[in-house]
Amino acid sequence: MAVALVAVAALLAVLPVPATSWRASRVAAQVVRAPHTVLQGAGTLPRSPKDVATEVSVAVGVALREGRQRLWIVTPNDLVFGLFGKPMGKQVLGNPDVRAPTSLLLRCERELAYLMVEMFQDYAASCVVVFCDRTRVKAAEKDWKTAAVRPGRIVSGLSELKKPVGFGKGAAAAGAPKVVIVSRPSSADLAELAPFAEELGLDAVIVLLNPQGRPEGYFTAFTMLDNPHPNWAGGLLYQAHPGPWILGAAGNNGEVKVHGTSKRRPTLDEIDAGFDKVASDTNWFSGGGVAAALRRRGATVAAGAVSYTHLTLPTKRIV
């Protein structure tokens, strides 16, 4: 299975260079030249799951080359990449009034974790993926058993992470992981992870996928957050490092339009003000219906209003 991603070779800056360094150098050059780096600087948005996957891999690669080894990634909970299972055809994401089936959410969680394993494929044997329970681990093992790249370990909970030798004598000890991918960690998980992260030090990269809250000490490499403000239904906050932060909302055709960019992450007050301006713009020439998928929570919705299809992404398999 060959995933259409740019492998992360920037890890070489902090980890031992393997014998296949010629391949890593070639991939590193691909990271620099990847066409989606233009998307980041242009203030535009990905249009497909494949675009999202590529943007994530490029952003992670750039962050690693800058020496950042504690990373934080946010994607929509119900974004299917099409790695395993049936193709989705067309996805409608970000509807604040509809919760996706649990089975779909779990599939999305596994696929995002596998994308990260692919990105660190040169260190797969030293990679540990952490899910919150055995049910998720078993499902991942089933999905990934025939995959071309497999992590060294898949564990349920951070307590299993400390079982192998390597912790207690520092990351240089035999068996210590080089890459730790933690899926959907809670605040309690992050507190439990802190001493392990300190022991691993700079000899390992830790990536948090869709963590609870905003973890301290971790760098935001990629954010694609639907419904980013608690007082608004709809809308999108997006950033792929090192590109700008983008605030968007969907029109009546479900396509997200960019309504503002910033060099730093906007505060909730700034997002609120931005959405208020977008929602109140009725000028036809500004793109009538641009706020069709954006409303202040509690406000009356006119009959026939468009649904919140603000992240309608055509889906094709990316493997």
GROMACS .gro file of C-alpha atoms in nm:
model
  319
    1MET     CA    1   0.000   0.000   0.000
    2ALA     CA    2   0.160   0.326  -0.110
    3VAL     CA    3   0.005   0.631   0.049
    4ALA     CA    4   0.012   0.950  -0.156
    5LEU     CA    5   0.199   1.144   0.111
    6VAL     CA    6   0.530   1.318   0.143
    7ALA     CA    7   0.731   1.111   0.390
    8VAL     CA    8   0.886   1.305   0.676
    9ALA     CA    9   1.261   1.299   0.638
   10ALA     CA   10   1.319   1.605   0.856
   11LEU     CA   11   1.339   1.369   1.152
   12LEU     CA   12   1.695   1.307   1.041
   13ALA     CA   13   1.792   1.635   1.200
   14VAL     CA   14   1.737   1.488   1.545
   15LEU     CA   15   1.768   1.110   1.498
   16PRO     CA   16   2.051   0.889   1.369
   17VAL     CA   17   2.081   0.885   0.990
   18PRO     CA   18   1.997   0.536   0.856
   19ALA     CA   19   2.185   0.357   0.584
   20THR     CA   20   1.916   0.461   0.336
   21SER     CA   21   2.001   0.829   0.374
   22TRP     CA   22   2.002   0.873  -0.007
   23ARG     CA   23   1.629   0.799  -0.004
   24ALA     CA   24   1.570   1.032   0.289
   25SER     CA   25   1.755   1.313   0.113
   26ARG     CA   26   1.537   1.268  -0.194
   27VAL     CA   27   1.221   1.276   0.015
   28ALA     CA   28   1.342   1.583   0.204
   29ALA     CA   29   1.379   1.761  -0.128
   30GLN     CA   30   1.023   1.660  -0.214
   31VAL     CA   31   0.903   1.816   0.111
   32VAL     CA   32   1.065   2.146   0.015
   33ARG     CA   33   0.926   2.139  -0.338
   34ALA     CA   34   0.580   2.002  -0.253
   35PRO     CA   35   0.320   2.200  -0.451
   36HIS     CA   36   0.096   2.238  -0.148
   37THR     CA   37   0.346   2.472   0.017
   38VAL     CA   38   0.204   2.728  -0.226
   39LEU     CA   39  -0.142   2.663  -0.084
   40GLN     CA   40  -0.017   2.748   0.263
   41GLY     CA   41   0.120   3.085   0.166
   42ALA     CA   42  -0.170   3.176  -0.064
   43GLY     CA   43  -0.437   3.165   0.205
   44THR     CA   44  -0.637   2.892   0.034
   45LEU     CA   45  -0.789   2.572   0.164
   46PRO     CA   46  -0.750   2.203   0.074
   47ARG     CA   47  -1.029   2.065  -0.143
   48SER     CA   48  -0.998   1.693  -0.080
   49PRO     CA   49  -0.880   1.445   0.185
   50LYS     CA   50  -0.570   1.386  -0.027
   51ASP     CA   51  -0.492   1.758  -0.010
   52VAL     CA   52  -0.540   1.751   0.367
   53ALA     CA   53  -0.306   1.453   0.404
   54THR     CA   54  -0.037   1.622   0.196
   55GLU     CA   55  -0.073   1.950   0.384
   56VAL     CA   56  -0.032   1.765   0.715
   57SER     CA   57   0.282   1.586   0.599
   58VAL     CA   58   0.440   1.904   0.464
   59ALA     CA   59   0.357   2.099   0.781
   60VAL     CA   60   0.502   1.826   1.003
   61GLY     CA   61   0.815   1.810   0.789
   62VAL     CA   62   0.871   2.185   0.813
   63ALA     CA   63   0.815   2.184   1.190
   64LEU     CA   64   1.066   1.902   1.238
   65ARG     CA   65   1.329   2.076   1.027
   66GLU     CA   66   1.287   2.374   1.259
   67GLY     CA   67   1.376   2.148   1.551
   68ARG     CA   68   1.023   2.115   1.693
   69GLN     CA   69   0.977   1.767   1.842
   70ARG     CA   70   0.650   1.804   2.034
   71LEU     CA   71   0.373   1.849   1.778
   72TRP     CA   72  -0.001   1.894   1.790
   73ILE     CA   73  -0.241   1.820   1.501
   74VAL     CA   74  -0.615   1.886   1.475
   75THR     CA   75  -0.845   1.755   1.200
   76PRO     CA   76  -1.224   1.716   1.176
   77ASN     CA   77  -1.336   1.416   1.381
   78ASP     CA   78  -1.532   1.276   1.088
   79LEU     CA   79  -1.282   1.329   0.806
   80VAL     CA   80  -1.233   1.001   0.619
   81PHE     CA   81  -0.908   0.973   0.423
   82GLY     CA   82  -1.011   0.658   0.238
   83LEU     CA   83  -0.720   0.442   0.354
   84PHE     CA   84  -0.928   0.149   0.476
   85GLY     CA   85  -1.287   0.038   0.425
   86LYS     CA   86  -1.538   0.156   0.167
   87PRO     CA   87  -1.478   0.476  -0.031
   88MET     CA   88  -1.704   0.756   0.092
   89GLY     CA   89  -1.787   0.917  -0.243
   90LYS     CA   90  -1.865   1.264  -0.106
   91GLN     CA   91  -1.825   1.376   0.253
   92VAL     CA   92  -2.021   1.648   0.424
   93LEU     CA   93  -1.834   1.756   0.735
   94GLY     CA   94  -1.877   2.012   1.009
   95ASN     CA   95  -2.254   1.996   1.057
   96PRO     CA   96  -2.293   2.113   1.419
   97ASP     CA   97  -2.637   1.956   1.451
   98VAL     CA   98  -2.551   1.603   1.340
   99ARG     CA   99  -2.312   1.360   1.509
  100ALA     CA  100  -2.143   1.106   1.286
  101PRO     CA  101  -2.187   0.736   1.375
  102THR     CA  102  -1.939   0.608   1.632
  103SER     CA  103  -1.807   0.348   1.388
  104LEU     CA  104  -1.720   0.623   1.140
  105LEU     CA  105  -1.551   0.838   1.404
  106LEU     CA  106  -1.336   0.542   1.511
  107ARG     CA  107  -1.240   0.471   1.152
  108CYS     CA  108  -1.135   0.834   1.107
  109GLU     CA  109  -0.925   0.813   1.423
  110ARG     CA  110  -0.743   0.503   1.297
  111GLU     CA  111  -0.683   0.648   0.953
  112LEU     CA  112  -0.531   0.969   1.087
  113ALA     CA  113  -0.302   0.768   1.315
  114TYR     CA  114  -0.193   0.552   1.022
  115LEU     CA  115  -0.115   0.858   0.812
  116MET     CA  116   0.128   0.964   1.083
  117VAL     CA  117   0.290   0.619   1.086
  118GLU     CA  118   0.337   0.652   0.709
  119MET     CA  119   0.498   0.992   0.750
  120PHE     CA  120   0.755   0.845   0.988
  121GLN     CA  121   0.798   0.527   0.786
  122ASP     CA  122   1.178   0.529   0.810
  123TYR     CA  123   1.136   0.490   1.187
  124ALA     CA  124   0.832   0.260   1.187
  125ALA     CA  125   1.006  -0.007   1.395
  126SER     CA  126   1.071   0.252   1.668
  127CYS     CA  127   0.724   0.406   1.644
  128VAL     CA  128   0.456   0.357   1.911
  129VAL     CA  129   0.090   0.444   1.853
  130VAL     CA  130  -0.120   0.504   2.164
  131PHE     CA  131  -0.499   0.464   2.161
  132CYS     CA  132  -0.722   0.503   2.465
  133ASP     CA  133  -0.851   0.144   2.487
  134ARG     CA  134  -0.806  -0.214   2.366
  135THR     CA  135  -1.106  -0.195   2.133
  136ARG     CA  136  -0.934   0.074   1.928
  137VAL     CA  137  -0.605  -0.118   1.935
  138LYS     CA  138  -0.769  -0.436   1.803
  139ALA     CA  139  -0.945  -0.244   1.526
  140ALA     CA  140  -0.616  -0.080   1.425
  141GLU     CA  141  -0.433  -0.412   1.426
  142LYS     CA  142  -0.702  -0.555   1.200
  143ASP     CA  143  -0.691  -0.261   0.957
  144TRP     CA  144  -0.313  -0.235   0.949
  145LYS     CA  145  -0.217  -0.605   0.940
  146THR     CA  146  -0.165  -0.603   0.562
  147ALA     CA  147  -0.037  -0.246   0.538
  148ALA     CA  148   0.305  -0.183   0.387
  149VAL     CA  149   0.417   0.012   0.692
  150ARG     CA  150   0.342  -0.092   1.049
  151PRO     CA  151   0.441   0.073   1.376
  152GLY     CA  152   0.663  -0.114   1.618
  153ARG     CA  153   0.387  -0.118   1.878
  154ILE     CA  154   0.019  -0.027   1.917
  155VAL     CA  155  -0.080   0.016   2.281
  156SER     CA  156  -0.393   0.098   2.477
  157GLY     CA  157  -0.328   0.379   2.717
  158LEU     CA  158  -0.012   0.547   2.835
  159SER     CA  159   0.039   0.289   3.111
  160GLU     CA  160   0.141   0.037   2.844
  161LEU     CA  161   0.387   0.284   2.701
  162LYS     CA  162   0.618   0.249   3.002
  163LYS     CA  163   0.630  -0.133   3.005
  164PRO     CA  164   0.921  -0.187   2.763
  165VAL     CA  165   1.276  -0.120   2.877
  166GLY     CA  166   1.404   0.220   2.788
  167PHE     CA  167   1.221   0.442   3.032
  168GLY     CA  168   1.398   0.535   3.350
  169LYS     CA  169   1.747   0.541   3.199
  170GLY     CA  170   1.664   0.796   2.936
  171ALA     CA  171   1.573   0.759   2.572
  172ALA     CA  172   1.916   0.626   2.485
  173ALA     CA  173   1.833   0.299   2.660
  174ALA     CA  174   1.750  -0.002   2.446
  175GLY     CA  175   1.390  -0.017   2.333
  176ALA     CA  176   1.299   0.348   2.380
  177PRO     CA  177   1.071   0.472   2.100
  178LYS     CA  178   1.186   0.733   1.853
  179VAL     CA  179   0.831   0.838   1.758
  180VAL     CA  180   0.525   0.840   1.984
  181ILE     CA  181   0.185   0.908   1.827
  182VAL     CA  182  -0.093   0.966   2.081
  183SER     CA  183  -0.450   0.965   1.951
  184ARG     CA  184  -0.714   1.181   2.121
  185PRO     CA  185  -0.540   1.227   2.456
  186SER     CA  186  -0.749   1.371   2.739
  187SER     CA  187  -0.621   1.631   2.984
  188ALA     CA  188  -0.545   1.347   3.227
  189ASP     CA  189  -0.353   1.163   2.954
  190LEU     CA  190  -0.143   1.470   2.883
  191ALA     CA  191  -0.055   1.501   3.252
  192GLU     CA  192   0.046   1.133   3.256
  193LEU     CA  193   0.246   1.174   2.936
  194ALA     CA  194   0.452   1.466   3.069
  195PRO     CA  195   0.710   1.266   3.271
  196PHE     CA  196   0.755   1.015   2.987
  197ALA     CA  197   0.811   1.299   2.741
  198GLU     CA  198   1.071   1.446   2.974
  199GLU     CA  199   1.255   1.113   2.999
  200LEU     CA  200   1.254   1.067   2.623
  201GLY     CA  201   1.397   1.415   2.582
  202LEU     CA  202   1.520   1.524   2.243
  203ASP     CA  203   1.578   1.170   2.118
  204ALA     CA  204   1.209   1.123   2.033
  205VAL     CA  205   0.929   1.303   1.855
  206ILE     CA  206   0.582   1.307   2.013
  207VAL     CA  207   0.275   1.384   1.802
  208LEU     CA  208  -0.066   1.450   1.959
  209LEU     CA  209  -0.366   1.386   1.734
  210ASN     CA  210  -0.684   1.579   1.820
  211PRO     CA  211  -0.598   1.631   2.188
  212GLN     CA  212  -0.843   1.765   2.441
  213GLY     CA  213  -0.792   2.136   2.493
  214ARG     CA  214  -0.472   2.315   2.395
  215PRO     CA  215  -0.172   2.117   2.529
  216GLU     CA  216   0.106   2.321   2.681
  217GLY     CA  217   0.453   2.280   2.538
  218TYR     CA  218   0.339   2.139   2.203
  219PHE     CA  219   0.369   2.319   1.871
  220THR     CA  220   0.062   2.355   1.649
  221ALA     CA  221   0.175   2.201   1.321
  222PHE     CA  222  -0.166   2.165   1.157
  223THR     CA  223  -0.518   2.279   1.247
  224MET     CA  224  -0.839   2.215   1.057
  225LEU     CA  225  -1.106   2.292   1.314
  226ASP     CA  226  -1.473   2.304   1.226
  227ASN     CA  227  -1.714   2.501   1.446
  228PRO     CA  228  -1.420   2.688   1.605
  229HIS     CA  229  -1.631   2.920   1.823
  230PRO     CA  230  -1.875   2.798   2.092
  231ASN     CA  231  -2.126   3.075   2.008
  232TRP     CA  232  -2.137   3.003   1.636
  233ALA     CA  233  -2.268   2.706   1.441
  234GLY     CA  234  -2.050   2.646   1.137
  235GLY     CA  235  -1.729   2.806   1.022
  236LEU     CA  236  -1.373   2.682   0.990
  237LEU     CA  237  -1.034   2.769   1.140
  238TYR     CA  238  -0.740   2.641   0.936
  239GLN     CA  239  -0.361   2.657   0.947
  240ALA     CA  240  -0.086   2.445   0.796
  241HIS     CA  241   0.255   2.549   0.928
  242PRO     CA  242   0.421   2.776   0.824
  243GLY     CA  243   0.122   2.927   0.647
  244PRO     CA  244  -0.127   3.182   0.778
  245TRP     CA  245  -0.425   3.118   1.001
  246ILE     CA  246  -0.740   3.120   0.790
  247LEU     CA  247  -1.098   3.190   0.895
  248GLY     CA  248  -1.359   3.054   0.657
  249ALA     CA  249  -1.729   2.983   0.617
  250ALA     CA  250  -1.929   2.793   0.359
  251GLY     CA  251  -2.170   2.935   0.107
  252ASN     CA  252  -2.490   2.784  -0.021
  253ASN     CA  253  -2.303   2.532  -0.235
  254GLY     CA  254  -2.113   2.392   0.063
  255GLU     CA  255  -1.775   2.525  -0.055
  256VAL     CA  256  -1.568   2.699   0.210
  257LYS     CA  257  -1.460   3.053   0.129
  258VAL     CA  258  -1.167   3.232   0.293
  259HIS     CA  259  -1.283   3.543   0.479
  260GLY     CA  260  -0.968   3.642   0.663
  261THR     CA  261  -0.608   3.546   0.737
  262SER     CA  262  -0.373   3.616   1.026
  263LYS     CA  263  -0.008   3.553   1.107
  264ARG     CA  264  -0.108   3.426   1.452
  265ARG     CA  265  -0.394   3.218   1.584
  266PRO     CA  266  -0.699   3.443   1.629
  267THR     CA  267  -0.854   3.468   1.974
  268LEU     CA  268  -1.215   3.366   2.036
  269ASP     CA  269  -1.312   3.734   2.045
  270GLU     CA  270  -1.149   3.789   1.707
  271ILE     CA  271  -1.321   3.484   1.561
  272ASP     CA  272  -1.654   3.607   1.699
  273ALA     CA  273  -1.603   3.951   1.542
  274GLY     CA  274  -1.498   3.796   1.213
  275PHE     CA  275  -1.797   3.565   1.194
  276ASP     CA  276  -2.031   3.848   1.287
  277LYS     CA  277  -1.897   4.053   0.997
  278VAL     CA  278  -1.931   3.761   0.755
  279ALA     CA  279  -2.284   3.674   0.866
  280SER     CA  280  -2.402   4.035   0.838
  281ASP     CA  281  -2.266   4.085   0.486
  282THR     CA  282  -2.563   4.077   0.249
  283ASN     CA  283  -2.391   4.244  -0.044
  284TRP     CA  284  -2.461   4.030  -0.350
  285PHE     CA  285  -2.123   4.115  -0.503
  286SER     CA  286  -1.943   3.973  -0.198
  287GLY     CA  287  -2.079   3.632  -0.292
  288GLY     CA  288  -2.443   3.596  -0.198
  289GLY     CA  289  -2.502   3.316   0.045
  290VAL     CA  290  -2.145   3.319   0.174
  291ALA     CA  291  -2.277   3.281   0.528
  292ALA     CA  292  -2.533   3.015   0.444
  293ALA     CA  293  -2.354   2.768   0.671
  294LEU     CA  294  -2.285   3.009   0.955
  295ARG     CA  295  -2.520   3.134   1.224
  296ARG     CA  296  -2.497   3.252   1.580
  297ARG     CA  297  -2.624   2.979   1.812
  298GLY     CA  298  -2.971   3.053   1.943
  299ALA     CA  299  -3.059   3.273   1.647
  300THR     CA  300  -3.375   3.207   1.447
  301VAL     CA  301  -3.309   3.020   1.123
  302ALA     CA  302  -3.516   3.120   0.822
  303ALA     CA  303  -3.722   2.855   0.647
  304GLY     CA  304  -3.531   2.683   0.371
  305ALA     CA  305  -3.192   2.786   0.507
  306VAL     CA  306  -2.897   2.589   0.376
  307SER     CA  307  -2.760   2.312   0.596
  308TYR     CA  308  -2.411   2.335   0.745
  309THR     CA  309  -2.233   2.151   0.466
  310HIS     CA  310  -1.930   2.367   0.512
  311LEU     CA  311  -1.664   2.107   0.443
  312THR     CA  312  -1.798   1.921   0.143
  313LEU     CA  313  -1.499   1.731   0.016
  314PRO     CA  314  -1.514   1.486  -0.276
  315THR     CA  315  -1.345   1.170  -0.158
  316LYS     CA  316  -1.125   0.938  -0.356
  317ARG     CA  317  -0.896   0.671  -0.221
  318ILE     CA  318  -0.549   0.809  -0.160
  319VAL     CA  319  -0.381   0.471  -0.153
   0.00000   0.00000   0.00000
